[in-house]
Coordinates of C-alpha atoms in Angstrom, one line a residue:
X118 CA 0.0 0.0 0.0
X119 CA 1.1 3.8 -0.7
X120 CA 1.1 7.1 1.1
X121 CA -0.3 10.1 -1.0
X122 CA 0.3 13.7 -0.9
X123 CA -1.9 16.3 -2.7
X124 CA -0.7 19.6 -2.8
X125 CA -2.9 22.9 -4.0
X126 CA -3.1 26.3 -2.4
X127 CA -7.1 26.2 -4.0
X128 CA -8.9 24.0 -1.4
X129 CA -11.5 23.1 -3.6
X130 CA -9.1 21.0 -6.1
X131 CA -7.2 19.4 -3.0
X132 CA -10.8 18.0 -1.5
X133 CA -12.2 17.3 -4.8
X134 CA -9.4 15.2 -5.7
X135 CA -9.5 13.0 -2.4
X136 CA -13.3 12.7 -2.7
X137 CA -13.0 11.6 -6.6
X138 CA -10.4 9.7 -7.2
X139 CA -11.3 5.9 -5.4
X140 CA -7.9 5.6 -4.3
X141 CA -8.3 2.6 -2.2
X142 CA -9.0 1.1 -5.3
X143 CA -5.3 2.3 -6.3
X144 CA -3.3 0.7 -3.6
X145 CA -3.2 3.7 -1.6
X146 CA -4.2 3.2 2.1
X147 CA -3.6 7.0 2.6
X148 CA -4.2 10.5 1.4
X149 CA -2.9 13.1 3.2
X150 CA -3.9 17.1 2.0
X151 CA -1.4 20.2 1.9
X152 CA -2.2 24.0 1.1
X153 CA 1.0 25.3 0.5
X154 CA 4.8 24.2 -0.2
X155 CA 5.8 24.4 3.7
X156 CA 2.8 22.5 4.8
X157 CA 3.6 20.0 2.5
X158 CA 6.9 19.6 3.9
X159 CA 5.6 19.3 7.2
X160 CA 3.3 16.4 6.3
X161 CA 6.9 14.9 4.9
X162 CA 8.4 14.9 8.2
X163 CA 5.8 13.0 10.2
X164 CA 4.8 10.3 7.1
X165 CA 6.2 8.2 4.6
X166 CA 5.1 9.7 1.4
X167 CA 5.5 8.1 -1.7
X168 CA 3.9 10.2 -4.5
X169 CA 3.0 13.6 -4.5
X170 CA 0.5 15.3 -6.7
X171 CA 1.7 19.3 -6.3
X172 CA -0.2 22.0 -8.1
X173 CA 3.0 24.0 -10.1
X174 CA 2.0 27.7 -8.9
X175 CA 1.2 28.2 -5.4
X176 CA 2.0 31.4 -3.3
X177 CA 5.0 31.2 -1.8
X178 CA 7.1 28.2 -2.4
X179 CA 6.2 27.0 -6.7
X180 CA 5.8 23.4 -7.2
X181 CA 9.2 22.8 -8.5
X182 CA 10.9 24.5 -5.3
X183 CA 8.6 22.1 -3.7
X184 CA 10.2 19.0 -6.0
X185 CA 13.6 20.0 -5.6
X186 CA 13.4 20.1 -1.8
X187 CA 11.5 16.8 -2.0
X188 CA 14.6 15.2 -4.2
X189 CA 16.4 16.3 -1.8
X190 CA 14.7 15.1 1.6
X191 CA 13.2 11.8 -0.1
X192 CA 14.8 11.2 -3.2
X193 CA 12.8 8.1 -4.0
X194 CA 9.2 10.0 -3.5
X195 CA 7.7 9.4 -7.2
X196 CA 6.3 13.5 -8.2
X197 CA 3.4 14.8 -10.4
X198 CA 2.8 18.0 -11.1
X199 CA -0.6 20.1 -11.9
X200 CA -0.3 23.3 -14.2
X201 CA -2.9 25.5 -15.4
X202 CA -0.3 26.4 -18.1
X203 CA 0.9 24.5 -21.3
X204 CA 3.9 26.6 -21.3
X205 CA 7.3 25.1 -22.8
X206 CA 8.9 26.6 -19.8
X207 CA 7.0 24.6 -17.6
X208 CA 7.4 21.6 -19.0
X209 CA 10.9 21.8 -19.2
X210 CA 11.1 22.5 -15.5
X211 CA 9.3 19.6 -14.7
X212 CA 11.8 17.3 -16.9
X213 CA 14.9 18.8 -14.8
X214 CA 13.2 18.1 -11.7
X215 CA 12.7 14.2 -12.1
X216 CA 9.1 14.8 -13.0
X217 CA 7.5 11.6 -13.8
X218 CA 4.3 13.7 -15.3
X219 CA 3.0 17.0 -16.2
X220 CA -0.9 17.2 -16.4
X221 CA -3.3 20.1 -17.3
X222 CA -6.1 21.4 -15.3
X223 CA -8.5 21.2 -15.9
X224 CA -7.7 17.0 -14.7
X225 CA -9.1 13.8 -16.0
X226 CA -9.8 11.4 -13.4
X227 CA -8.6 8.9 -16.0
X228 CA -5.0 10.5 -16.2
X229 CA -4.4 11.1 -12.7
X230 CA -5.2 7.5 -12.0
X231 CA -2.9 6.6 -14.6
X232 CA -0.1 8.4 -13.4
X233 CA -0.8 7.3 -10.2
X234 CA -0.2 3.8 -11.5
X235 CA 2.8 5.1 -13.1
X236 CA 4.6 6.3 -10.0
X237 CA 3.5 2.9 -8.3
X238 CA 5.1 0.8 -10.9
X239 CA 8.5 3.2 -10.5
X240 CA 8.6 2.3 -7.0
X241 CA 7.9 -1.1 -7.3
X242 CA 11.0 -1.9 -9.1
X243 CA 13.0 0.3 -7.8
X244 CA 12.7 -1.4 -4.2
X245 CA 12.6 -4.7 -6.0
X246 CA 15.9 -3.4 -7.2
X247 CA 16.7 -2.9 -3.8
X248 CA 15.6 -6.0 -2.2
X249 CA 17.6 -7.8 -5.5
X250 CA 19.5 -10.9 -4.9
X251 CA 23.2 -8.8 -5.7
X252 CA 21.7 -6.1 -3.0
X253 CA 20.7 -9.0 -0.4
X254 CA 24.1 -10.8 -0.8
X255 CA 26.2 -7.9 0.0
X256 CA 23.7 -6.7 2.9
X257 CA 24.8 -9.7 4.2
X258 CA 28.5 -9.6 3.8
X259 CA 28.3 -6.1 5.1
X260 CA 26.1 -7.3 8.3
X261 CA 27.4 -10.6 9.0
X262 CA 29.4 -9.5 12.3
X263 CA 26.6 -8.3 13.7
X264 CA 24.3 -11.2 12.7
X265 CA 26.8 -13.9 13.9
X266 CA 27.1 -12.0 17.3
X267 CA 23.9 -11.9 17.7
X268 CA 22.5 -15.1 17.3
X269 CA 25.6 -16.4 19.4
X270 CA 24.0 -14.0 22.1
X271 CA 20.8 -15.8 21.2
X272 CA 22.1 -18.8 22.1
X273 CA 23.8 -18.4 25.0
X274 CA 20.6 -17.2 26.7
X275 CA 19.0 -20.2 25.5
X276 CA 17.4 -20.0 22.3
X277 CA 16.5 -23.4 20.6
X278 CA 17.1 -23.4 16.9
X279 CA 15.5 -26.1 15.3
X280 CA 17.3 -28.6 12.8
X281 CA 16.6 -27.3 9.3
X282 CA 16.6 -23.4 10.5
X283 CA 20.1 -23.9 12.4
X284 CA 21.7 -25.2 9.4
X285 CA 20.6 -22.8 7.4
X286 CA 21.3 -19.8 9.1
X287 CA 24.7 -22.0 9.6
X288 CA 25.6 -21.9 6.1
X289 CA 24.5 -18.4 5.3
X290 CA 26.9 -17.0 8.6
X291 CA 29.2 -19.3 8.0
X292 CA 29.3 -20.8 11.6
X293 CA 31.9 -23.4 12.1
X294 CA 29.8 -25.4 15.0
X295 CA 26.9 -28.2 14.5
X296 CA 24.6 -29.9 17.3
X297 CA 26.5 -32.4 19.4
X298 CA 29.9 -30.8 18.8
X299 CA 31.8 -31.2 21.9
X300 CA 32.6 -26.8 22.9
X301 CA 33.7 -24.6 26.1
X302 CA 33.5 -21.2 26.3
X303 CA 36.8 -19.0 27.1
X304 CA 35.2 -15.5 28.8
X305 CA 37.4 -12.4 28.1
X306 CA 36.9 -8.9 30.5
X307 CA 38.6 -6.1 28.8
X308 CA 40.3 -4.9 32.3
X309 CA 42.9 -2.0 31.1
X310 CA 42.6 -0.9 27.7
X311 CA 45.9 1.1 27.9
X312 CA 46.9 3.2 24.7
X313 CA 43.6 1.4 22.6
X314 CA 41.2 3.2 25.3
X315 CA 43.2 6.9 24.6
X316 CA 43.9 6.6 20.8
X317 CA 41.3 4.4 19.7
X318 CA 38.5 3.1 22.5
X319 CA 36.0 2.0 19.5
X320 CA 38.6 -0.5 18.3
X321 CA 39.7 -2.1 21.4
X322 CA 37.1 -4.6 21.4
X323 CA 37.9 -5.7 17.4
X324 CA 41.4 -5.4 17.9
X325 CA 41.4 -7.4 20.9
X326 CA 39.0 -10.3 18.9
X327 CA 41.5 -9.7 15.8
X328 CA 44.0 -10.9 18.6
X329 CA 42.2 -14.0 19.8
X330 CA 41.1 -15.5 16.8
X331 CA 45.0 -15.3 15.1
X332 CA 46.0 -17.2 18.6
X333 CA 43.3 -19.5 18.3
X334 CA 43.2 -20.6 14.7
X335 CA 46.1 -22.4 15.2
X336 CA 44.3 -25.3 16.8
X337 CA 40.4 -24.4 17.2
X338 CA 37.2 -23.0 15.6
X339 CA 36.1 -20.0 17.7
X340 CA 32.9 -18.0 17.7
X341 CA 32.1 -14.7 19.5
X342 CA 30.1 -11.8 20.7
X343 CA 30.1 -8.7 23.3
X344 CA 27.6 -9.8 26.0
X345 CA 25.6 -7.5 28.5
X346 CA 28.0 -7.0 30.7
X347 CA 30.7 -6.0 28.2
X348 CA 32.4 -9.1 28.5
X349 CA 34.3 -10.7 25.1
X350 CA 32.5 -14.6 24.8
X351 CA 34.5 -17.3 22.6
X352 CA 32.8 -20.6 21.9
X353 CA 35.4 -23.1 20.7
X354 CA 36.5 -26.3 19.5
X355 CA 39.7 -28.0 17.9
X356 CA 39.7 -28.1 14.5
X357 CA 39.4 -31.9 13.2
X358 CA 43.2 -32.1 12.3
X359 CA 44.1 -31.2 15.7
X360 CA 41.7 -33.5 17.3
X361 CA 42.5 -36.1 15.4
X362 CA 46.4 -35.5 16.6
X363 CA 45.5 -35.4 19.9
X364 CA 43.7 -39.1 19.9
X365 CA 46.6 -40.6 18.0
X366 CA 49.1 -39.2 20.9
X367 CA 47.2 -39.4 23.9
X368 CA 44.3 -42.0 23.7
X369 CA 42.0 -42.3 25.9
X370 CA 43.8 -39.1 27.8
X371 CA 42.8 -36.7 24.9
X372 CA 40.3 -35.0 27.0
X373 CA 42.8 -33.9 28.9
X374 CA 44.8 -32.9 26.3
X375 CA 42.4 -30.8 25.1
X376 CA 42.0 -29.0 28.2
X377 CA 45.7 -28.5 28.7
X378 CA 45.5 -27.0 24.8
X379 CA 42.8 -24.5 25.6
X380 CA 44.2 -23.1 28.4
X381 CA 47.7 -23.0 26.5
X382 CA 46.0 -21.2 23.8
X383 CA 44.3 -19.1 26.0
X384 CA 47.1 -18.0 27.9
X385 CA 49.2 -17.1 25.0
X386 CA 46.7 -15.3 23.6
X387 CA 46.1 -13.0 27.3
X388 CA 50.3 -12.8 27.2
X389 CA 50.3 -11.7 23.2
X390 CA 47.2 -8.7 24.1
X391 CA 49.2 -7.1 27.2
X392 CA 52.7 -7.4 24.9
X393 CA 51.6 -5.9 21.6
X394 CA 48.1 -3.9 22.4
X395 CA 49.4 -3.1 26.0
X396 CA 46.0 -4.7 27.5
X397 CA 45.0 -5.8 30.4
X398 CA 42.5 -8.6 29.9
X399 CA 41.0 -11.2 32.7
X400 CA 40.2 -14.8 30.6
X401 CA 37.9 -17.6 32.2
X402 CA 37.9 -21.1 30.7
X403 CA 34.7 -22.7 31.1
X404 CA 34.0 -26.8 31.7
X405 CA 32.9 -28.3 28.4
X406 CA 29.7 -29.2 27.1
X407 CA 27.2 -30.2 23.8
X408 CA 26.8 -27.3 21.3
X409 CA 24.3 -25.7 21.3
X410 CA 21.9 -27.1 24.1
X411 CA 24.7 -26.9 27.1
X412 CA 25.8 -22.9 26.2
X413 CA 23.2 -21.6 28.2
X414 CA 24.4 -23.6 31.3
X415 CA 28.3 -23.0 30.4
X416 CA 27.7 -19.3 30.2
X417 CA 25.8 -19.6 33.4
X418 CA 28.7 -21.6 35.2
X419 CA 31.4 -19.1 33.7
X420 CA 30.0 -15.9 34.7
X421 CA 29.5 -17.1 38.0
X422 CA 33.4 -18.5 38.1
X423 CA 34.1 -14.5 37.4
X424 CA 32.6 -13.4 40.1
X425 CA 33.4 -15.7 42.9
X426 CA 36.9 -16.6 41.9
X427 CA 38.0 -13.7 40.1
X428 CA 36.1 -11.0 41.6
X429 CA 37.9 -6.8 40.6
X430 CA 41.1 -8.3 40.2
X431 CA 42.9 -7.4 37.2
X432 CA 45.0 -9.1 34.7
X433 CA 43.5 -13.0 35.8
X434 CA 43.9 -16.4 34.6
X435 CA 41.5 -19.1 35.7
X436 CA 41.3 -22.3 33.8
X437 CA 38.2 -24.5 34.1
X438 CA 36.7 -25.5 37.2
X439 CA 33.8 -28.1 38.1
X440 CA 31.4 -26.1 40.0
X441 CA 29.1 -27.8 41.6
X442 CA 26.0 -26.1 42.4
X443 CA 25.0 -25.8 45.9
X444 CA 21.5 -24.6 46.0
X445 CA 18.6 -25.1 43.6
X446 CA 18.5 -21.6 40.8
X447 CA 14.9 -21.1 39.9
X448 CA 16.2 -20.4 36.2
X449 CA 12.9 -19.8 34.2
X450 CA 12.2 -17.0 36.8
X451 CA 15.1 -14.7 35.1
X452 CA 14.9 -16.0 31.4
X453 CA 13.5 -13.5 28.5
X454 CA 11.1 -12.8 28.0
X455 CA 10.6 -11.7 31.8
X456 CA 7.3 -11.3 33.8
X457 CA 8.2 -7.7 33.9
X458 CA 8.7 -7.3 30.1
X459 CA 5.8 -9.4 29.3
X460 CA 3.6 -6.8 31.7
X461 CA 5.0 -3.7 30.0
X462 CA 4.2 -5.0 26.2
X463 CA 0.8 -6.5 27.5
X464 CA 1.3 -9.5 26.1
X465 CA -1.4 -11.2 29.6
X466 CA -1.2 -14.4 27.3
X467 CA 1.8 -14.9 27.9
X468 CA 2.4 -13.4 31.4
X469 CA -0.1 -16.0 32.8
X470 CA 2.1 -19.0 30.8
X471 CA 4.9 -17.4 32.5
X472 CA 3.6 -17.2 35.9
X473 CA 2.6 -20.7 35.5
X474 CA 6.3 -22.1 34.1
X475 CA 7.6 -20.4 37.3
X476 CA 5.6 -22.0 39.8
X477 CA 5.9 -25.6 38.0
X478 CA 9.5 -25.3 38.2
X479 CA 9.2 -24.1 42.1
X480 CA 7.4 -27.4 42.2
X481 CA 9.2 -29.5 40.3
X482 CA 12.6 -28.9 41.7
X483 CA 10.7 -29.5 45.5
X484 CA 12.1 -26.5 47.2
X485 CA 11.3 -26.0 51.2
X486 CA 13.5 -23.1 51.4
X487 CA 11.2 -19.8 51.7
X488 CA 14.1 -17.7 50.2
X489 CA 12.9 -18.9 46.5
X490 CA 9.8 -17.7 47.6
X491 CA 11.0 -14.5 48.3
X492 CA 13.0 -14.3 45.3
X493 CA 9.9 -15.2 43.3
X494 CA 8.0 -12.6 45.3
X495 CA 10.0 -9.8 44.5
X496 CA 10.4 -10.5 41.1
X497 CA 6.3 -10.4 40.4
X498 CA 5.6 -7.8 42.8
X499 CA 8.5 -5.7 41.1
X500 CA 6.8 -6.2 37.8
X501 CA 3.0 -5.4 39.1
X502 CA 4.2 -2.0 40.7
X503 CA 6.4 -1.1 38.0
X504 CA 3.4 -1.6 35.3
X505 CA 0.7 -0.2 37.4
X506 CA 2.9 2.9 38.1
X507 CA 3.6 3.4 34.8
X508 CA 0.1 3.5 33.7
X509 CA -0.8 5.8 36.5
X510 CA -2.2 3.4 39.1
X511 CA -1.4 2.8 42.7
X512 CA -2.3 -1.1 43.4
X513 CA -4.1 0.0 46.3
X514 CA -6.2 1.4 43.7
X515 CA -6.4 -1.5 41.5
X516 CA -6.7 -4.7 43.9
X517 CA -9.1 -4.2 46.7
X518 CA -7.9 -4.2 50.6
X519 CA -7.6 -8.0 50.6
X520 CA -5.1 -8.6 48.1
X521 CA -3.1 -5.1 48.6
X522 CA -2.7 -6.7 52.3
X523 CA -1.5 -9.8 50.7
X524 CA 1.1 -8.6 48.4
X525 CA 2.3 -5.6 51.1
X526 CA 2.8 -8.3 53.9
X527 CA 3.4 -11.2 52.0
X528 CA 3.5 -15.1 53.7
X529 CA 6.3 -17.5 52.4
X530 CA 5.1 -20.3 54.0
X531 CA 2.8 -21.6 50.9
X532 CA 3.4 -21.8 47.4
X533 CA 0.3 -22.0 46.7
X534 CA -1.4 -19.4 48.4
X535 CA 1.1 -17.0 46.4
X536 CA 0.2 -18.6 43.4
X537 CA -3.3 -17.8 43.8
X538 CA -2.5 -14.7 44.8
X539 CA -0.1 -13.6 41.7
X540 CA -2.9 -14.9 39.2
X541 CA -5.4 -12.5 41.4
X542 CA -3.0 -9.5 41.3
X543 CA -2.1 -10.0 37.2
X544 CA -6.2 -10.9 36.8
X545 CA -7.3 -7.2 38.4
X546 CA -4.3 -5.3 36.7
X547 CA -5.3 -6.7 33.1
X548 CA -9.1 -5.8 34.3
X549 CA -8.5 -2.1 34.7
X550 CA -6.1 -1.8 32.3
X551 CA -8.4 -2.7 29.4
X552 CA -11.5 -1.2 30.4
X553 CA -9.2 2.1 30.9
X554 CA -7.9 1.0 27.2
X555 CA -11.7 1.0 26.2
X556 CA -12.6 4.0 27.8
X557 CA -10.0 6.1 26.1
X558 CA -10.6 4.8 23.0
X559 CA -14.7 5.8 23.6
X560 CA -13.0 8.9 24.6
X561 CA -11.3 9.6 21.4
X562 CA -14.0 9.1 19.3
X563 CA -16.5 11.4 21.2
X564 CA -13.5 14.2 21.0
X565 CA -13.5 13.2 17.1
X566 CA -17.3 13.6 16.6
X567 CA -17.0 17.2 18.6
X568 CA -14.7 18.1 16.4
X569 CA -16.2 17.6 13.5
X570 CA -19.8 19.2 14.6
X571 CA -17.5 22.3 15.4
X572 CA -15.5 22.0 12.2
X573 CA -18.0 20.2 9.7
X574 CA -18.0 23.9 7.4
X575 CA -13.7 24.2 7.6
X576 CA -11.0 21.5 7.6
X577 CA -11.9 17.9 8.6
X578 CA -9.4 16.0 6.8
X579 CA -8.0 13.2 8.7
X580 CA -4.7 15.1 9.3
X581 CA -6.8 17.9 11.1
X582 CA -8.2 15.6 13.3
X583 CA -5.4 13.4 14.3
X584 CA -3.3 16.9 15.1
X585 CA -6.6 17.6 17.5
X586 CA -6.6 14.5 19.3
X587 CA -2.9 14.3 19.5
X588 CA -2.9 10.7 17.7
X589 CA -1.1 9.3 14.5
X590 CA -3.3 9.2 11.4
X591 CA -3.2 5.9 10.8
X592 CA -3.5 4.7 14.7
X593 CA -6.7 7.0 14.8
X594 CA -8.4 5.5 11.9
X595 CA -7.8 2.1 13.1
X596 CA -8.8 2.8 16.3
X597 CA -12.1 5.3 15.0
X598 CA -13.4 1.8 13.1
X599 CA -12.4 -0.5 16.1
X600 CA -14.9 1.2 17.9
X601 CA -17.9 2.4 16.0
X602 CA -17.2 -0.3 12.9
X603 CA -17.5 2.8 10.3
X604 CA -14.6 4.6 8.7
X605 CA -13.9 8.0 9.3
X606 CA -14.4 9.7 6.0
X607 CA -17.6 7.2 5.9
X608 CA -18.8 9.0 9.1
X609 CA -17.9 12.4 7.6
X610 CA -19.7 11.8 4.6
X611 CA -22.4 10.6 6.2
X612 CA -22.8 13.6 8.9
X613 CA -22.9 16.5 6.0
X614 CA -25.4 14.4 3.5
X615 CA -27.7 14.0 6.8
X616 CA -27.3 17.6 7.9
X617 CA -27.7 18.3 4.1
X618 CA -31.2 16.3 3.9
X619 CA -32.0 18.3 7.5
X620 CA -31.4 21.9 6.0
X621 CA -33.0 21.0 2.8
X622 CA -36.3 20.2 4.5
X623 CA -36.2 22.4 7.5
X624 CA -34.2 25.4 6.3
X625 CA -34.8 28.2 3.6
X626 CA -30.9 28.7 2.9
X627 CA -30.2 28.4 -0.4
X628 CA -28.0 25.5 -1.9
X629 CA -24.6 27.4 -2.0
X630 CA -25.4 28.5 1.5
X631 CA -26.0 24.8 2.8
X632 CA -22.8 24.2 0.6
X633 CA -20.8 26.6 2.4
X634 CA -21.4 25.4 6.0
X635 CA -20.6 22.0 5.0
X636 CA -17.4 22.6 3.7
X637 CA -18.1 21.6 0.0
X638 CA -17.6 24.2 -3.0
X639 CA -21.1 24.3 -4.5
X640 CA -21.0 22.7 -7.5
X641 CA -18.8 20.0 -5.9
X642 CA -21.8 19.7 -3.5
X643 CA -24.1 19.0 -6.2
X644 CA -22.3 16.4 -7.4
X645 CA -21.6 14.5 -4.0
X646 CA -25.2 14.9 -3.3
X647 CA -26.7 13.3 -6.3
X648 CA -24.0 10.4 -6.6
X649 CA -25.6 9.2 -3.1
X650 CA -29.3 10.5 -3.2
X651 CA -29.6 9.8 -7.3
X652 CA -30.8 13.6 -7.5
X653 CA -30.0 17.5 -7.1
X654 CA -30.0 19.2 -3.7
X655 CA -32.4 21.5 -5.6
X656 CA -34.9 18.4 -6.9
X657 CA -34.6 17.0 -3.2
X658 CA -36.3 19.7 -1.7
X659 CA -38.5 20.1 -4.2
X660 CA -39.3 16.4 -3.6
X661 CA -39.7 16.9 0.6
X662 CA -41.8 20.1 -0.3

């Protein structure tokens, strides 16, 4: 679908145009109006145009000003321009400025649909151009750092990739890793940055990886990405030659081969940053485990090795270590999408799955300690105040005395009892906050039909309104048939050929008066009127006498 601007200082020729033309018929799923060169400019800046239809003369800025600046702005925006003149001088102008056509008023709607198609077919293949195999391939080239990091991020957070999708996006990224390879992780914290952070901070990071993957690509595949925390992540794994060297020399000890290798590798390549970059970098080798299922648990197991191990000090070393977990984690409780994320989007669907995943795994892992409670507690209640804050609530507001109790003084003695409760809690929040939804969309529509009683005899274009209600066009036209199940310029349309009927039977104004305070040029009138009534204003009344 397009976006369409019409441009005339002559009001008459703009609203004619929009009325005329059935330009949903055209592909074009909007028409937005402008008097004058600035205002259509304006328009520019807060919508996507793709064709303009400018008159050539208008006070102030001409049309071709208006085309220049437009080339210059939007370069891909397809113009036509109207002209009361069939000057040479004109037309000429209009060839200079990229013009795809130059029609004469007074205008056939036959030609201006045609040129419509025209500038419609332009577009098409240029952004078919654009979206062209040769175009795709070297997007690709030119983003495939950023894509490769971040579907290692994906990963690592515990993203499941199914078989045919995984080797795809495999091939096309050129990932050196499939399921069931054997992989560890090697964490890299960038401590002192030293002459990289004062001549060159943005390059630390690649010239650090530069670094790395020279020192490993002498025995492994490696994979990484920046994480969260600003922390360097390496997936790797030997490369088949050197495994295959490893077995033949050690046997049944080429595990531990391995491990001495990596952290070898590792080492050298923490020794070779600090000598020729003058870095400072802290490494931690994770344990080893199944690509791509075990990542999330690796990254899990290494970033807590950081911190307990490791801690602020600088310039570190610490090879893999078996850490044994000494407390249940409740995992799913912290996983994206969180409850609180979930809330904010409202996306209830899935907040209620999400509230139920957590509780399962509270019961399936059979924990007695109330601290997982707490943690759990703090994690929903966070997410409720945050939300109902946001949206202008106070809870006390939202969930009745018995429940506010509940969640101010909260028991850890029973799952659940707080299971209950949190279904309550996210049952009276999603309550309010679509009947508040509701209301405001009632709201809008009553402001819309004000507006238009006040303004039915001076501009009620859809731009006009949306600026009044302080909503996007398209958001309030959606919204505007949500609600009543009529379209706005329906509605519009409707309202002046009622209050037309009404002051034809009641009133003794005469036609161009009636005309006038509905906002239509007379003749213009006429016309509407008999295309829905089958007859003149003038033979209506004459009917109703």
């Amino acid at each position: 679908m397009f976006q369409l601007l019409l441009v005339d200082d002559e009001r008459p020729v703009v609203e004619g145009l929009e009325e005329i033309i059935p330009w949903e018929e055209l592909s074009v799923s909007q028409v937005h109006t402008a008097f004058s060169g600035q205002d259509a400019l304006n328009v520019m800046k807060k919508h996507a145009i793709d064709i303009v239809v400018t008159d050539i003369q208008m006070p102030g800025m001409s049309g071709i000003e208006l085309i220049k600046e437009i080339e210059r702005r939007s370069p891909r925006t397809k113009c036509i321009l109207l002209s009361g003149h069939a000057e040479f001088e004109y037309a000429q102008q209009a060839i200079q400025s990229n013009v795809i056509d130059y029609l004469l008023k007074p205008i056939r709607s036959q030609t201006l649909i045609e040129s419509v198609n025209r500038a419609q077919e332009l577009l098409k293949q240029e952004w078919e151009q654009i979206g062209s195999y040769e175009r795709s391939v070297q997007a690709l080239k030119e983003n495939m750092p950023l894509l490769r990091e971040n579907l290692l991020k994906e990963l690592l957070h515990g993203a499941r990739i199914g078989g045919e999708e995984w080797e795809r996006k495999r091939q096309t990224l050129d990932i050196p890793f499939v399921p069931g390879d054997d992989c560890s992780l090697v964490l890299v914290r960038m401590d002192e940055l030293g002459r990289l952070e004062e001549e060159h901070p943005s390059l630390a990071e690649f010239a650090i990886g530069n670094i790395a993957a020279e020192v490993f690509s002498g025995g492994f595949h490696t994979w990484n990405c920046k994480v969260d925390h600003g922390f360097l992540i390496f997936v790797v794994k030997p490369t088949a030659a050197r495994e295959e060297e490893m077995r033949q020399a050690n046997g049944e000890d080429w595990i531990q081969a391995r491990k001495h290798l990596l952290e070898e590798t590792a080492s050298q390549f923490q020794s070779k940053a600090k000598h020729y970059l003058k870095c400072k970098v802290s490494i931690v080798i994770g344990d080893w485990g199944t690509f791509p299922g075990g990542l999330k648990v690796l990254y899990r197991q290494t970033l807590t090795s950081l911190i307990k191990y490791v801690g602020d000090s600088e310039d570190f070393f610490l090879a893999s270590m078996e850490e044994k977990r000494k407390a249940n984690s409740l995992r799913g409780l912290h996983e994206h999408p969180t409850v609180a994320h979930l809330l904010e989007v409202g996306n209830w669907k899935q907040a209620y799955e999400k509230i139920g995943d957590i509780f399962a795994e509270l019961n399936r892992i059979n924990v007695r300690h109330r601290e997982f409670l707490m943690e759990v507690y703090y994690v929903i209640g966070a997410a409720v105040a945050m939300t109902a804050h946001n949206n202008g609530y106070l809870l006390s507001e939202v969930l009745g005395d018995d429940d506010y109790a509940a969640l101010m003084q909260p028991s850890y003695d029973s799952v659940r009892a707080f299971e209950a409760l949190a279904y309550r809690v996210l049952n009276k929040l999603e309550a309010r906050m679509i009947a508040d939804l509701e209301g405001n969309r009632m709201s809008v529509v009553q402001k819309v039909h004000a507006f238009i009683e006040k303004n039915l005899d001076s501009d009620v274009s859809l731009q006009s309104i949306s600026d009044h209600v302080y909503l996007h066009p398209v958001y309030l036209s959606k919204v505007y048939k949500l609600e009543t199940g009529e379209g706005l310029s329906e509605y519009i349309n409707r309202i002046r050929m009622e209050k037309a009927c009404h002051l034809l039977k009641n009133s003794r104004q005469k036609i161009y008066e009636i005309a006038e305070s509905l906002g239509y040029q007379t003749n213009y009138f006429i016309r509407v009127f008999k295309r829905q009534y089958g007859m003149t204003p003038q033979e209506y009344r004459r009917v109703q006498i």
